[in-house]
N, CA, C and O atoms as a CHARMM CRD file, in Angstrom:
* protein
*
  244
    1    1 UNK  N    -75.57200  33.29600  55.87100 PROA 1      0.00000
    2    1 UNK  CA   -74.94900  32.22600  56.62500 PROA 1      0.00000
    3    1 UNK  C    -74.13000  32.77700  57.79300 PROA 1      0.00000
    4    1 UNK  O    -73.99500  32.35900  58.94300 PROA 1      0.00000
    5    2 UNK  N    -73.52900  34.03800  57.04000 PROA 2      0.00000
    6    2 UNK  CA   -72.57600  34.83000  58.53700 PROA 2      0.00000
    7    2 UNK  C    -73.58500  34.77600  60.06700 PROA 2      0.00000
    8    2 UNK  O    -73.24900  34.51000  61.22100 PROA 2      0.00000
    9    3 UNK  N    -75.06200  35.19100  59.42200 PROA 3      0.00000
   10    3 UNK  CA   -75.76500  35.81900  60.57500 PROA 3      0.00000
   11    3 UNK  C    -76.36700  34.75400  61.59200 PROA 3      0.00000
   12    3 UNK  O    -76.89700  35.11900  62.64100 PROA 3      0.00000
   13    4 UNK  N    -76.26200  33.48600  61.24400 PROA 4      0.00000
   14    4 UNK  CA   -76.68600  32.23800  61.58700 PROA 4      0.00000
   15    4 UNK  C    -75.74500  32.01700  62.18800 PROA 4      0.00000
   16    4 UNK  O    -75.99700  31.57700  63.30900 PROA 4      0.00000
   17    5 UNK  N    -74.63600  32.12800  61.93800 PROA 5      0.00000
   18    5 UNK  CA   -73.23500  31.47900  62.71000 PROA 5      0.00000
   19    5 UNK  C    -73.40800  32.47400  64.14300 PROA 5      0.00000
   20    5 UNK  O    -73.30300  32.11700  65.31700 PROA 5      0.00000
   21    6 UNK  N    -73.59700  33.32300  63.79800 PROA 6      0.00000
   22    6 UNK  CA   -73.40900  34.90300  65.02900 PROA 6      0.00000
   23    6 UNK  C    -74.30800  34.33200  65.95600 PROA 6      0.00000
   24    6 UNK  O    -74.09300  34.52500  67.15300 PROA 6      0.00000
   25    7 UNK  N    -75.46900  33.52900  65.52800 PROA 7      0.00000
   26    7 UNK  CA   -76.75900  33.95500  66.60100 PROA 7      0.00000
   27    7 UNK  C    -76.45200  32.61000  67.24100 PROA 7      0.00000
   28    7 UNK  O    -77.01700  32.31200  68.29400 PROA 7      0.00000
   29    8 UNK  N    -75.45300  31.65400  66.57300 PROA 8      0.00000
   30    8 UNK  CA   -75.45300  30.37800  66.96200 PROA 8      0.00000
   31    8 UNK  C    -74.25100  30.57200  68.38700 PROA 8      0.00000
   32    8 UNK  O    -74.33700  30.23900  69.56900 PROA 8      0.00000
   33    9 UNK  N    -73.49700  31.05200  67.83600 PROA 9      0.00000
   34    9 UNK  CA   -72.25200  31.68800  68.85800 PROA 9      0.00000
   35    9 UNK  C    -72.83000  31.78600  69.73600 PROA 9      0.00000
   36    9 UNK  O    -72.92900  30.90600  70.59100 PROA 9      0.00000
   37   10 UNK  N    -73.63000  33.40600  69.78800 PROA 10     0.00000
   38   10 UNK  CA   -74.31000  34.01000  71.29000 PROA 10     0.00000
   39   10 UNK  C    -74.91000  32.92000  71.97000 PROA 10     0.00000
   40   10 UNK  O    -74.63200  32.65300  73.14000 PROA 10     0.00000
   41   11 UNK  N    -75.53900  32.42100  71.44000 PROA 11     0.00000
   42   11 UNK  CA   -76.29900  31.46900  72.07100 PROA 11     0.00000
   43   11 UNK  C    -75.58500  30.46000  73.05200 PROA 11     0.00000
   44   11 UNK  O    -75.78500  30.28800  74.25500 PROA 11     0.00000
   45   12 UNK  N    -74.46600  29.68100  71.97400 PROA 12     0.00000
   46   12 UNK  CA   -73.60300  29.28500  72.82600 PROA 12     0.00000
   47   12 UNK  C    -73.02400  29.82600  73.98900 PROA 12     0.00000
   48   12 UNK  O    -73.37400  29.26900  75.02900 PROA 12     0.00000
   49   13 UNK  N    -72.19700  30.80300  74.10000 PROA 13     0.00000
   50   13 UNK  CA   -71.56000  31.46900  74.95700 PROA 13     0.00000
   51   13 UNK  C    -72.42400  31.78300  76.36000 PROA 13     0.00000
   52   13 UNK  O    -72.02600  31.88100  77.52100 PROA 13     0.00000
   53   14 UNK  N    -74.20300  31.93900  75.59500 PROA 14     0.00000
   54   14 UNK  CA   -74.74900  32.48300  76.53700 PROA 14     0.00000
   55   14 UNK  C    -75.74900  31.42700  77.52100 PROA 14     0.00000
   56   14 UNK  O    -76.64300  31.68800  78.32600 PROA 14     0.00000
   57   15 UNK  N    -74.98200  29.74900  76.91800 PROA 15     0.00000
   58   15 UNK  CA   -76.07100  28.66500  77.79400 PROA 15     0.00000
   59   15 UNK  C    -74.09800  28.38100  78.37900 PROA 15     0.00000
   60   15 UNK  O    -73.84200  27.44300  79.13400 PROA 15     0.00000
   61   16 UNK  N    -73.25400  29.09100  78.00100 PROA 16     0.00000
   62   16 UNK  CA   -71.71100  28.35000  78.79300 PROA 16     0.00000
   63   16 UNK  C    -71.85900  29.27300  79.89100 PROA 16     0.00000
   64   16 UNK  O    -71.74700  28.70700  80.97800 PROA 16     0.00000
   65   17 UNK  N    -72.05000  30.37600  79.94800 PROA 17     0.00000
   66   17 UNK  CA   -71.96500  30.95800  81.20400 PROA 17     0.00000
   67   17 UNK  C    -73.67900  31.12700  81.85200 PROA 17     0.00000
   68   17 UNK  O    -73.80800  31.97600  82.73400 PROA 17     0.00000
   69   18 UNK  N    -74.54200  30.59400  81.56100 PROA 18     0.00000
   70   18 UNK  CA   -75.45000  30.53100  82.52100 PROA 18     0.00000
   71   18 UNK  C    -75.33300  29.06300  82.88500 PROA 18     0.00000
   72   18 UNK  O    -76.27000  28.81800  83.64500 PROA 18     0.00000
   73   19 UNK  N    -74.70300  28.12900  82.70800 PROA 19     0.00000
   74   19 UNK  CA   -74.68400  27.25000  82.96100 PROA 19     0.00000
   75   19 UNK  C    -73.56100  26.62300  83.70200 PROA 19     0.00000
   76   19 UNK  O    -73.47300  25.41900  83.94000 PROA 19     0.00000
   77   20 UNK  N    -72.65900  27.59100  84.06800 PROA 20     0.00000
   78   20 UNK  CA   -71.39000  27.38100  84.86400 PROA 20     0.00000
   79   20 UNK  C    -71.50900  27.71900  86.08500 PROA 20     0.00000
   80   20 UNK  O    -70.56200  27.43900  86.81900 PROA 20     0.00000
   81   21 UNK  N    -72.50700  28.30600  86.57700 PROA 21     0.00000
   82   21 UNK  CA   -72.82500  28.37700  88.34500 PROA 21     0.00000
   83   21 UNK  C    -73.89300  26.40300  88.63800 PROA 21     0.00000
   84   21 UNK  O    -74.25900  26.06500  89.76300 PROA 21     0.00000
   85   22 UNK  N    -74.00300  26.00400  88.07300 PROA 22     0.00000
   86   22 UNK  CA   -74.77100  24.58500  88.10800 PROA 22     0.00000
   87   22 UNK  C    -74.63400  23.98400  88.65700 PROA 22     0.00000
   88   22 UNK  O    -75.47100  23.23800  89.16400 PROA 22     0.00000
   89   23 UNK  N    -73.37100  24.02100  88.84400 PROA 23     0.00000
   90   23 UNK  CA   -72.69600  22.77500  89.40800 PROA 23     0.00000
   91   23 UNK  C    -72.18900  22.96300  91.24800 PROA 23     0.00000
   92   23 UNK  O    -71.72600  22.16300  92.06100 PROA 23     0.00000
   93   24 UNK  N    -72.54200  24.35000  91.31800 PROA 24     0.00000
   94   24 UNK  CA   -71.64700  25.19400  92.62900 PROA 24     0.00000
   95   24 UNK  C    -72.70000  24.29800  93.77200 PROA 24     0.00000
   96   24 UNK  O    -73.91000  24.09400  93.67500 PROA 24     0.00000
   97   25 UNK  N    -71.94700  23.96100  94.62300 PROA 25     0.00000
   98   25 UNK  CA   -72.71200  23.62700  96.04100 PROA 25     0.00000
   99   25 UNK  C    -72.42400  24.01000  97.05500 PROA 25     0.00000
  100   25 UNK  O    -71.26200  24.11500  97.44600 PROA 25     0.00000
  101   26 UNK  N    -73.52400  24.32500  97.75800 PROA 26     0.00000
  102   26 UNK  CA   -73.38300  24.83700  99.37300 PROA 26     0.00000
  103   26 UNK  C    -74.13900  26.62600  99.27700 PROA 26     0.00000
  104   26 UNK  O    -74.79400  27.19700  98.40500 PROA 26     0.00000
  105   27 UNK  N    -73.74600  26.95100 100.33800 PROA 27     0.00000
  106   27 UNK  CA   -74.78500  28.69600 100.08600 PROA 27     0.00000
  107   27 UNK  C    -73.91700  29.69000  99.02800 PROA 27     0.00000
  108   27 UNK  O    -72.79400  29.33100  98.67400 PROA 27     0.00000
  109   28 UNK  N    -74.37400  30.69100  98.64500 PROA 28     0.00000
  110   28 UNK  CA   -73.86300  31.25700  97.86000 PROA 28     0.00000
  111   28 UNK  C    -73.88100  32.57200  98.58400 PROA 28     0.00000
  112   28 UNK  O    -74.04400  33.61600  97.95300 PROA 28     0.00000
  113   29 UNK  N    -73.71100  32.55800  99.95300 PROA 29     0.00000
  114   29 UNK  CA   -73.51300  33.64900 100.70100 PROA 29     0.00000
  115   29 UNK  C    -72.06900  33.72700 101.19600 PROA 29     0.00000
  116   29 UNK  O    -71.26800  32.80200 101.33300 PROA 29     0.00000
  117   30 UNK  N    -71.89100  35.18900 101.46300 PROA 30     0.00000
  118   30 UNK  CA   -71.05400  35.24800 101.31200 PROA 30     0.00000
  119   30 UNK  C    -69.55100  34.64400 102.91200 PROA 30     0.00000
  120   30 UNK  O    -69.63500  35.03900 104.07500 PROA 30     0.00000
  121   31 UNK  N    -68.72000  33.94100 102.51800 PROA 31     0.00000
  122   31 UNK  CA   -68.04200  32.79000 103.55700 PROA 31     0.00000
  123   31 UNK  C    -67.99100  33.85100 104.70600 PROA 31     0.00000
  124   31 UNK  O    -68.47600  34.93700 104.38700 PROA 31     0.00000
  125   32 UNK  N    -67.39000  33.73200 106.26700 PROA 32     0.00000
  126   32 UNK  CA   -67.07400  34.36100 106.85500 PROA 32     0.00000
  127   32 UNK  C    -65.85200  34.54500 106.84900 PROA 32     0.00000
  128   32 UNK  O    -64.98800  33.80500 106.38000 PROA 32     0.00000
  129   33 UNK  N    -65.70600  35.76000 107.48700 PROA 33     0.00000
  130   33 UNK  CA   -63.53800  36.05400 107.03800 PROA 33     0.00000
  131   33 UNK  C    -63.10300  35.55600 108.08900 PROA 33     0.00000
  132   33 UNK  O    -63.63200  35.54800 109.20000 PROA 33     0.00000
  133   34 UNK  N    -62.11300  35.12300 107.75400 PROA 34     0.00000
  134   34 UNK  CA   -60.71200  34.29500 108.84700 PROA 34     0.00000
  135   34 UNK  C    -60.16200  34.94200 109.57300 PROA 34     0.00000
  136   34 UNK  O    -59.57200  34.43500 110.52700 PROA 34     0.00000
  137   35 UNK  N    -60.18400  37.01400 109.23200 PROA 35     0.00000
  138   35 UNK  CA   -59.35300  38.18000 110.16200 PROA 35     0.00000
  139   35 UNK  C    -60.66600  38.86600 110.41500 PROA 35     0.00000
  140   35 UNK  O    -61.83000  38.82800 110.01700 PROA 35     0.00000
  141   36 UNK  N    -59.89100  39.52700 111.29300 PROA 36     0.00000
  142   36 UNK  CA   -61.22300  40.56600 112.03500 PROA 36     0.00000
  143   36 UNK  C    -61.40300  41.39400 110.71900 PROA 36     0.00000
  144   36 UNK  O    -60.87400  41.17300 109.63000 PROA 36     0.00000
  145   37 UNK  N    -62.35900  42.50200 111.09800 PROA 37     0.00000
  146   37 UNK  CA   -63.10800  43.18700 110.05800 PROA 37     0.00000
  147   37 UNK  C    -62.88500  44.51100 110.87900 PROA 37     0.00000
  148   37 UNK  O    -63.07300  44.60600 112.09200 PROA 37     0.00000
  149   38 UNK  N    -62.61000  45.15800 110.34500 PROA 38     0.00000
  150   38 UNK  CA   -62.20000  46.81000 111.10300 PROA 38     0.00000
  151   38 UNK  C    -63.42100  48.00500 110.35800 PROA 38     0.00000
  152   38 UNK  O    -63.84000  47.59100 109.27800 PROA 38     0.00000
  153   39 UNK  N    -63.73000  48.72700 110.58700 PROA 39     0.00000
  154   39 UNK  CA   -64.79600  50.16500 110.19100 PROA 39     0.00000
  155   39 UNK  C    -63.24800  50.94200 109.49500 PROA 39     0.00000
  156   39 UNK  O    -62.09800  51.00400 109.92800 PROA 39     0.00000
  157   40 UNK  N    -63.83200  51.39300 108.38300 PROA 40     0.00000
  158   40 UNK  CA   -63.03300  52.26500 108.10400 PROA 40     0.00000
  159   40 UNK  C    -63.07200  53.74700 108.90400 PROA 40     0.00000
  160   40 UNK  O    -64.04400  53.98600 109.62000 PROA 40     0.00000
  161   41 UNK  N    -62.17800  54.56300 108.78700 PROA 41     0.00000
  162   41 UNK  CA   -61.88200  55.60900 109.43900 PROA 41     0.00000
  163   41 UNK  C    -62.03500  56.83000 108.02200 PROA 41     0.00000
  164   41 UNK  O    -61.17000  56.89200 107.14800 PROA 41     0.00000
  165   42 UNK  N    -63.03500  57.54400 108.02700 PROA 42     0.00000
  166   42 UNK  CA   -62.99800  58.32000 107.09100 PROA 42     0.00000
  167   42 UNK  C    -61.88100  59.67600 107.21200 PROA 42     0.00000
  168   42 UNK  O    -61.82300  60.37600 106.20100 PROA 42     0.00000
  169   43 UNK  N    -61.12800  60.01900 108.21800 PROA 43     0.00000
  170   43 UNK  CA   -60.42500  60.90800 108.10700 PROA 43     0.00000
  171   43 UNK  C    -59.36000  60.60000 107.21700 PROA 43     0.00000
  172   43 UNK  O    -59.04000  61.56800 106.52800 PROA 43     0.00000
  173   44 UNK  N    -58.42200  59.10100 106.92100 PROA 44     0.00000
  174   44 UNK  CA   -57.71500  58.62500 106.68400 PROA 44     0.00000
  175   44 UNK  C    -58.12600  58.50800 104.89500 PROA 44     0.00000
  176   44 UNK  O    -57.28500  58.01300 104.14500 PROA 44     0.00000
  177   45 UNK  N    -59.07500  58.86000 104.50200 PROA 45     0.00000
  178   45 UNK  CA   -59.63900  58.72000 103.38800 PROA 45     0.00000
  179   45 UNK  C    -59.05600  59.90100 101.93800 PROA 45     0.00000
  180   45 UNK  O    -59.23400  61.10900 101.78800 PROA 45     0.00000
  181   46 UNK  N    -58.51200  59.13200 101.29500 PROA 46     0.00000
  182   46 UNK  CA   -57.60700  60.00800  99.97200 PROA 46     0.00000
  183   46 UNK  C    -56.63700  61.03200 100.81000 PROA 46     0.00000
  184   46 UNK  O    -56.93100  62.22300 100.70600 PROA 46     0.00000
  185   47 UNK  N    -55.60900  60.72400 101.55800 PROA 47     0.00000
  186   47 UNK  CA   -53.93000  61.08900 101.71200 PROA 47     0.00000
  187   47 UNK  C    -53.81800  61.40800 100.76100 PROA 47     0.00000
  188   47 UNK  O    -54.07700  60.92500  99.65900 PROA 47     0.00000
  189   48 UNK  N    -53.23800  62.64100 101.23500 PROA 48     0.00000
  190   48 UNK  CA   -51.97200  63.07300  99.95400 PROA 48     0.00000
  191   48 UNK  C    -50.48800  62.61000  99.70900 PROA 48     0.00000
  192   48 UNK  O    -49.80200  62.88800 100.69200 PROA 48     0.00000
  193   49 UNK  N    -49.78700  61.99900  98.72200 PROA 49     0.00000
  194   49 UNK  CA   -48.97800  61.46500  98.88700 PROA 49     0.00000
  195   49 UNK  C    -47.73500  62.61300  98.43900 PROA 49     0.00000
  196   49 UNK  O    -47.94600  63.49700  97.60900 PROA 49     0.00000
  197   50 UNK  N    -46.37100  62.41900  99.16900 PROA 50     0.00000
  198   50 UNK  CA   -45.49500  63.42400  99.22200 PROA 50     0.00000
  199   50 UNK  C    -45.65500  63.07900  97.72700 PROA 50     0.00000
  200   50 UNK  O    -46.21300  62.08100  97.27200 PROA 50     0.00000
  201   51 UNK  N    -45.07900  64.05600  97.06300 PROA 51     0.00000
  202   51 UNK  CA   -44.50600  64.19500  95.26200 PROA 51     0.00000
  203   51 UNK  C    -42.98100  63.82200  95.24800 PROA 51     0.00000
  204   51 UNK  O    -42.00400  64.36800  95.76200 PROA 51     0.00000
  205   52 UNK  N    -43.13400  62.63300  94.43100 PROA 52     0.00000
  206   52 UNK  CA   -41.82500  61.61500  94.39900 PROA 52     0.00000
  207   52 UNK  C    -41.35700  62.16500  92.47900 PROA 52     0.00000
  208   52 UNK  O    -42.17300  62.30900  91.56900 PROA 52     0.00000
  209   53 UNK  N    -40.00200  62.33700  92.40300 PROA 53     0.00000
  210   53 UNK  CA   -39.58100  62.37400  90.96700 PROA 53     0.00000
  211   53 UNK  C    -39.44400  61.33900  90.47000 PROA 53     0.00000
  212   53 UNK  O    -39.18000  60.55600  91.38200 PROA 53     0.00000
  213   54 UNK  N    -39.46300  60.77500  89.43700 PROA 54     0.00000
  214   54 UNK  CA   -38.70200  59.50500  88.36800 PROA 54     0.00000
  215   54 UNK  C    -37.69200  59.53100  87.89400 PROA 54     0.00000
  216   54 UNK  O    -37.20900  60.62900  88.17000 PROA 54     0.00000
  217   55 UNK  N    -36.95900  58.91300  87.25500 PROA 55     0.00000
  218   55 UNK  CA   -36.17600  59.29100  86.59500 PROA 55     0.00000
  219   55 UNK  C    -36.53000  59.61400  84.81900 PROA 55     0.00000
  220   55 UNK  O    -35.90800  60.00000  83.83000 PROA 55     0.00000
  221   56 UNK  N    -37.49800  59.31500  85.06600 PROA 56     0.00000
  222   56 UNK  CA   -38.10600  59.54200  83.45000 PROA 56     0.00000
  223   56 UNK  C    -38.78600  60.90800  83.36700 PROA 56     0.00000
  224   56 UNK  O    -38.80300  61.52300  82.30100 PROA 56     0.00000
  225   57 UNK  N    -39.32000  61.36500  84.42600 PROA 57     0.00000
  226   57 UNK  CA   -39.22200  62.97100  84.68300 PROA 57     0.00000
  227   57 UNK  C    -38.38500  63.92300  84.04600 PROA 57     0.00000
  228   57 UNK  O    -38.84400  64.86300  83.39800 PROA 57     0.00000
  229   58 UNK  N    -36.89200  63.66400  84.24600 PROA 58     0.00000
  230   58 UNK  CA   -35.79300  64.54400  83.76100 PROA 58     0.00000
  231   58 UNK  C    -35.56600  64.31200  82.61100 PROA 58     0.00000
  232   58 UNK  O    -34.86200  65.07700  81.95300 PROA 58     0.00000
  233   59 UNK  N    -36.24500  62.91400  81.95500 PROA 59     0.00000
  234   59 UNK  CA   -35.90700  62.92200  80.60500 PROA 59     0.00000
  235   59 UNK  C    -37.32100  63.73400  79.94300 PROA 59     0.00000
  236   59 UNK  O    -36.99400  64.35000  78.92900 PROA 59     0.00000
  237   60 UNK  N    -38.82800  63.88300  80.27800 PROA 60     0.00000
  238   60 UNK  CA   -39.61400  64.43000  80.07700 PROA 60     0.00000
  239   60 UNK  C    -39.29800  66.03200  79.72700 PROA 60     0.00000
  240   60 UNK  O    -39.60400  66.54600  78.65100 PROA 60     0.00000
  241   61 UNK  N    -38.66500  66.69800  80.76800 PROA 61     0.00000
  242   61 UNK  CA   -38.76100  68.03100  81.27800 PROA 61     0.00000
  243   61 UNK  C    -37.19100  68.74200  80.13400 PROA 61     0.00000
  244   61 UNK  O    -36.85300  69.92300  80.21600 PROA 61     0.00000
């Protein structure tokens, strides 16, 4: 009976979320943005950030 309940579940769960885009109207592309759109700059890519202490540091150490 456990294994009946399980397959009954999935099932459920799995007609709730294929069935929750149904209702969506209009394109499903993606909107245009409201701000400009800039290229990233790969030099700017993973900074190193100065090394900041905590105060939970000194209680660590």
């Amino acid at each position: 009976m456990g294994s009946v309940f399980r397959v009954l579940l999935v099932l459920a769960l799995m007609l709730t979320v294929g069935l929750s885009a149904c209702g969506r109207r209009g394109s499903l592309e993606r909107p245009k943005p409201t701000y400009p759109e800039t290229q990233a700059d790969p030099s700017t890519k993973m900074q190193r950030v100065p090394a900041r202490s905590l105060w939970i540091d000194r209680l660590i150490q």
